[in-house]
Amino acid sequence: MKDHHSTRPEAPMTHVFSDETHRNLLSRIPQCTGREIADWLRTVDEGPSLFRFEEKVSWLRGEHDLAYGHAKAIVHEYDLRRAARKLG
């Protein structure tokens, strides 16, 4: 049997949520954390220079005691906005 592994690069880790799930998580973060999304995005921006998605998520969780889903949604939003700035 032939091995059918793809030689394409893996999709970025930031694409793990559907858009709807991402929006729902973001909408709950201010109520759950007491901080607005813009504040969390600033926190990521001013935090350590981590490159990998999961490193940023782990840092947010450890440093700010966030739930995994919230940390992931914040980093995903940060990456989306950073990419939009580069394109704009």
Backbone as JSON, one array per atom type, in Angstrom:
{
  "sequence": "MKDHHSTRPEAPMTHVFSDETHRNLLSRIPQCTGREIADWLRTVDEGPSLFRFEEKVSWLRGEHDLAYGHAKAIVHEYDLRRAARKLG",
  "N": [[0.82, -1.2, 0.0], [0.39, 2.21, -0.72], [1.76, 5.13, 0.82], [-0.27, 7.72, 1.9], [0.23, 10.3, 2.84], [0.06, 13.79, 2.92], [2.06, 16.18, 1.2], [1.82, 18.79, 1.51], [2.18, 21.85, 3.39], [1.22, 22.07, 6.85], [-1.9, 23.45, 7.9], [-2.1, 26.71, 9.38], [-2.11, 26.97, 12.96], [-3.9, 28.8, 13.84], [-6.33, 28.52, 12.65], [-8.32, 26.97, 13.94], [-10.84, 27.26, 14.96], [-14.26, 27.61, 13.95], [-15.58, 30.45, 12.17], [-17.89, 31.37, 13.42], [-17.8, 30.18, 15.98], [-15.48, 31.38, 16.9], [-16.26, 34.13, 16.98], [-18.3, 33.93, 18.89], [-16.87, 33.11, 21.18], [-15.15, 35.35, 21.48], [-17.05, 37.32, 22.07], [-17.81, 36.62, 24.62], [-15.58, 36.92, 26.21], [-14.99, 39.54, 27.45], [-16.95, 39.64, 29.53], [-16.34, 37.31, 30.95], [-13.69, 37.71, 31.74], [-13.41, 40.29, 32.6], [-12.07, 42.17, 31.18], [-11.67, 44.09, 28.19], [-11.6, 43.09, 24.7], [-9.78, 44.61, 23.13], [-7.97, 45.37, 25.1], [-6.88, 42.89, 25.82], [-5.67, 42.25, 23.36], [-3.72, 44.22, 23.23], [-2.21, 43.4, 25.4], [-1.15, 40.98, 24.44], [0.35, 42.01, 22.33], [2.22, 43.56, 23.69], [3.47, 41.68, 25.15], [5.83, 38.92, 25.6], [8.07, 38.2, 22.84], [6.87, 35.92, 21.22], [6.64, 33.4, 18.76], [5.23, 31.16, 17.83], [1.87, 30.02, 17.63], [0.72, 28.36, 19.68], [2.55, 28.81, 21.73], [2.05, 31.47, 22.4], [-0.57, 31.2, 23.31], [-0.17, 29.5, 25.51], [1.43, 31.18, 27.1], [-0.38, 33.31, 27.66], [-2.32, 31.88, 29.11], [-0.82, 30.96, 31.32], [0.29, 33.32, 32.41], [-1.89, 34.99, 32.8], [-3.96, 33.48, 33.7], [-6.04, 32.45, 32.04], [-8.78, 30.71, 30.49], [-8.34, 27.94, 28.27], [-9.74, 28.05, 25.74], [-10.46, 30.77, 25.64], [-7.95, 32.03, 25.64], [-6.93, 31.02, 23.26], [-8.75, 32.11, 21.41], [-8.21, 34.84, 21.72], [-5.52, 35.02, 20.85], [-5.85, 34.13, 18.24], [-7.5, 36.18, 17.2], [-5.73, 38.3, 17.5], [-3.71, 37.53, 15.67], [-5.23, 37.57, 13.29], [-5.86, 40.32, 13.09], [-3.31, 41.44, 12.98], [-2.39, 40.39, 10.56], [-4.21, 41.63, 8.86], [-3.43, 44.29, 9.13], [-0.95, 44.21, 7.89], [-1.68, 43.72, 5.29], [-3.13, 45.95, 4.68]],
  "CA": [[0.0, 0.0, 0.0], [1.12, 3.47, -0.81], [1.53, 6.09, 1.9], [-1.04, 8.84, 1.36], [0.45, 11.54, 3.58], [0.18, 14.97, 2.08], [3.33, 16.9, 1.31], [1.5, 20.2, 1.72], [2.41, 22.28, 4.78], [0.03, 22.06, 7.7], [-2.61, 24.73, 8.05], [-1.72, 27.39, 10.62], [-2.9, 26.62, 14.14], [-4.9, 29.82, 14.14], [-7.6, 28.21, 11.99], [-8.9, 25.82, 14.6], [-12.23, 27.55, 15.27], [-15.08, 28.17, 12.88], [-15.77, 31.89, 12.39], [-18.97, 31.56, 14.39], [-17.27, 29.83, 17.3], [-14.52, 32.43, 17.26], [-17.04, 35.32, 17.34], [-18.99, 33.65, 20.16], [-15.86, 33.15, 22.25], [-14.74, 36.74, 21.67], [-18.12, 38.1, 22.69], [-17.91, 36.27, 26.04], [-14.34, 37.2, 26.93], [-15.06, 40.66, 28.4], [-17.77, 39.26, 30.68], [-15.65, 36.26, 31.72], [-12.37, 38.12, 32.23], [-13.43, 41.65, 33.11], [-11.23, 43.01, 30.31], [-12.12, 44.16, 26.81], [-10.75, 42.43, 23.7], [-8.68, 45.52, 22.78], [-7.0, 45.3, 26.19], [-6.18, 41.62, 25.67], [-4.81, 42.33, 22.18], [-2.58, 45.04, 23.65], [-1.42, 42.53, 26.28], [-0.39, 40.06, 23.58], [1.3, 42.83, 21.58], [3.27, 44.03, 24.6], [4.04, 40.51, 25.83], [7.1, 38.42, 25.05], [8.09, 37.97, 21.4], [6.69, 34.5, 20.91], [6.26, 33.28, 17.35], [4.27, 30.09, 17.6], [0.52, 30.22, 18.14], [0.53, 27.67, 20.97], [3.39, 29.48, 22.74], [1.31, 32.66, 22.84], [-1.72, 30.71, 24.09], [0.36, 29.02, 26.8], [1.85, 32.35, 27.88], [-1.59, 33.98, 28.17], [-2.93, 31.03, 30.13], [0.02, 30.92, 32.52], [0.51, 34.65, 32.96], [-3.15, 35.69, 33.09], [-4.94, 32.5, 34.21], [-7.17, 32.38, 31.13], [-9.21, 29.41, 29.98], [-7.69, 27.61, 27.01], [-10.52, 28.57, 24.62], [-10.36, 32.24, 25.62], [-6.58, 32.38, 25.23], [-6.83, 30.68, 21.85], [-9.53, 33.09, 20.66], [-7.49, 36.13, 21.77], [-4.35, 34.93, 19.98], [-6.37, 34.04, 16.87], [-7.92, 37.53, 16.83], [-4.5, 39.09, 17.38], [-3.09, 37.16, 14.41], [-6.08, 38.08, 12.21], [-5.71, 41.78, 12.98], [-1.94, 41.72, 12.55], [-2.36, 40.08, 9.13], [-4.99, 42.66, 8.18], [-2.6, 45.51, 9.11], [0.12, 44.01, 6.91], [-2.28, 43.78, 3.97], [-3.76, 47.24, 4.47]],
  "C": [[0.85, 1.25, 0.0], [0.78, 4.38, 0.36], [0.85, 7.33, 1.32], [-0.89, 10.12, 2.17], [0.65, 12.68, 2.61], [1.55, 15.61, 2.27], [3.09, 18.4, 1.49], [1.79, 20.58, 3.17], [1.1, 22.26, 5.55], [-0.6, 23.43, 7.74], [-2.16, 25.38, 9.35], [-2.65, 27.03, 11.77], [-4.0, 27.64, 14.43], [-6.26, 29.48, 13.55], [-8.27, 27.0, 12.63], [-10.37, 26.03, 14.97], [-12.97, 27.92, 14.0], [-15.22, 29.67, 13.18], [-16.82, 32.15, 13.45], [-18.51, 31.26, 15.81], [-16.32, 30.91, 17.8], [-15.27, 33.68, 17.73], [-17.75, 35.12, 18.69], [-18.03, 33.7, 21.34], [-15.44, 34.59, 22.53], [-15.79, 37.54, 22.4], [-18.24, 37.82, 24.19], [-16.69, 36.65, 26.87], [-14.44, 38.39, 27.87], [-15.85, 40.33, 29.67], [-17.03, 38.26, 31.57], [-14.35, 36.73, 32.37], [-12.36, 39.5, 32.87], [-12.57, 42.62, 32.31], [-11.75, 42.95, 28.88], [-11.12, 43.48, 25.87], [-9.55, 43.32, 23.35], [-7.58, 45.49, 23.84], [-6.19, 44.0, 26.1], [-5.24, 41.64, 24.47], [-3.56, 43.15, 22.46], [-1.64, 44.21, 24.54], [-0.57, 41.58, 25.46], [0.7, 40.84, 22.84], [2.48, 43.25, 22.44], [3.96, 42.89, 25.34], [5.35, 40.07, 25.18], [6.96, 38.13, 23.55], [8.06, 36.48, 21.1], [6.17, 34.39, 19.48], [5.17, 32.25, 17.11], [2.94, 30.37, 18.31], [0.35, 29.62, 19.53], [1.39, 28.26, 22.07], [2.68, 30.71, 23.29], [0.13, 32.25, 23.72], [-1.25, 30.26, 25.47], [0.79, 30.18, 27.69], [0.64, 33.07, 28.47], [-2.23, 33.18, 29.3], [-2.14, 31.07, 31.43], [0.14, 32.27, 33.21], [-0.78, 35.31, 33.46], [-4.28, 34.76, 33.5], [-6.2, 32.45, 33.35], [-7.53, 30.93, 30.81], [-8.57, 29.19, 28.61], [-8.43, 28.21, 25.81], [-10.44, 30.08, 24.51], [-8.98, 32.67, 25.13], [-6.41, 32.14, 23.73], [-7.56, 31.7, 20.98], [-8.82, 34.44, 20.62], [-6.29, 36.09, 20.81], [-4.79, 34.85, 18.51], [-6.78, 35.43, 16.38], [-6.71, 38.43, 16.63], [-3.83, 38.81, 16.03], [-3.89, 37.66, 13.21], [-5.87, 39.58, 12.0], [-4.32, 42.17, 12.52], [-1.81, 41.47, 11.04], [-3.11, 41.15, 8.33], [-4.19, 43.97, 8.07], [-1.52, 45.4, 8.05], [-0.43, 44.14, 5.49], [-2.78, 45.18, 3.63], [-2.86, 48.35, 4.16]]
}
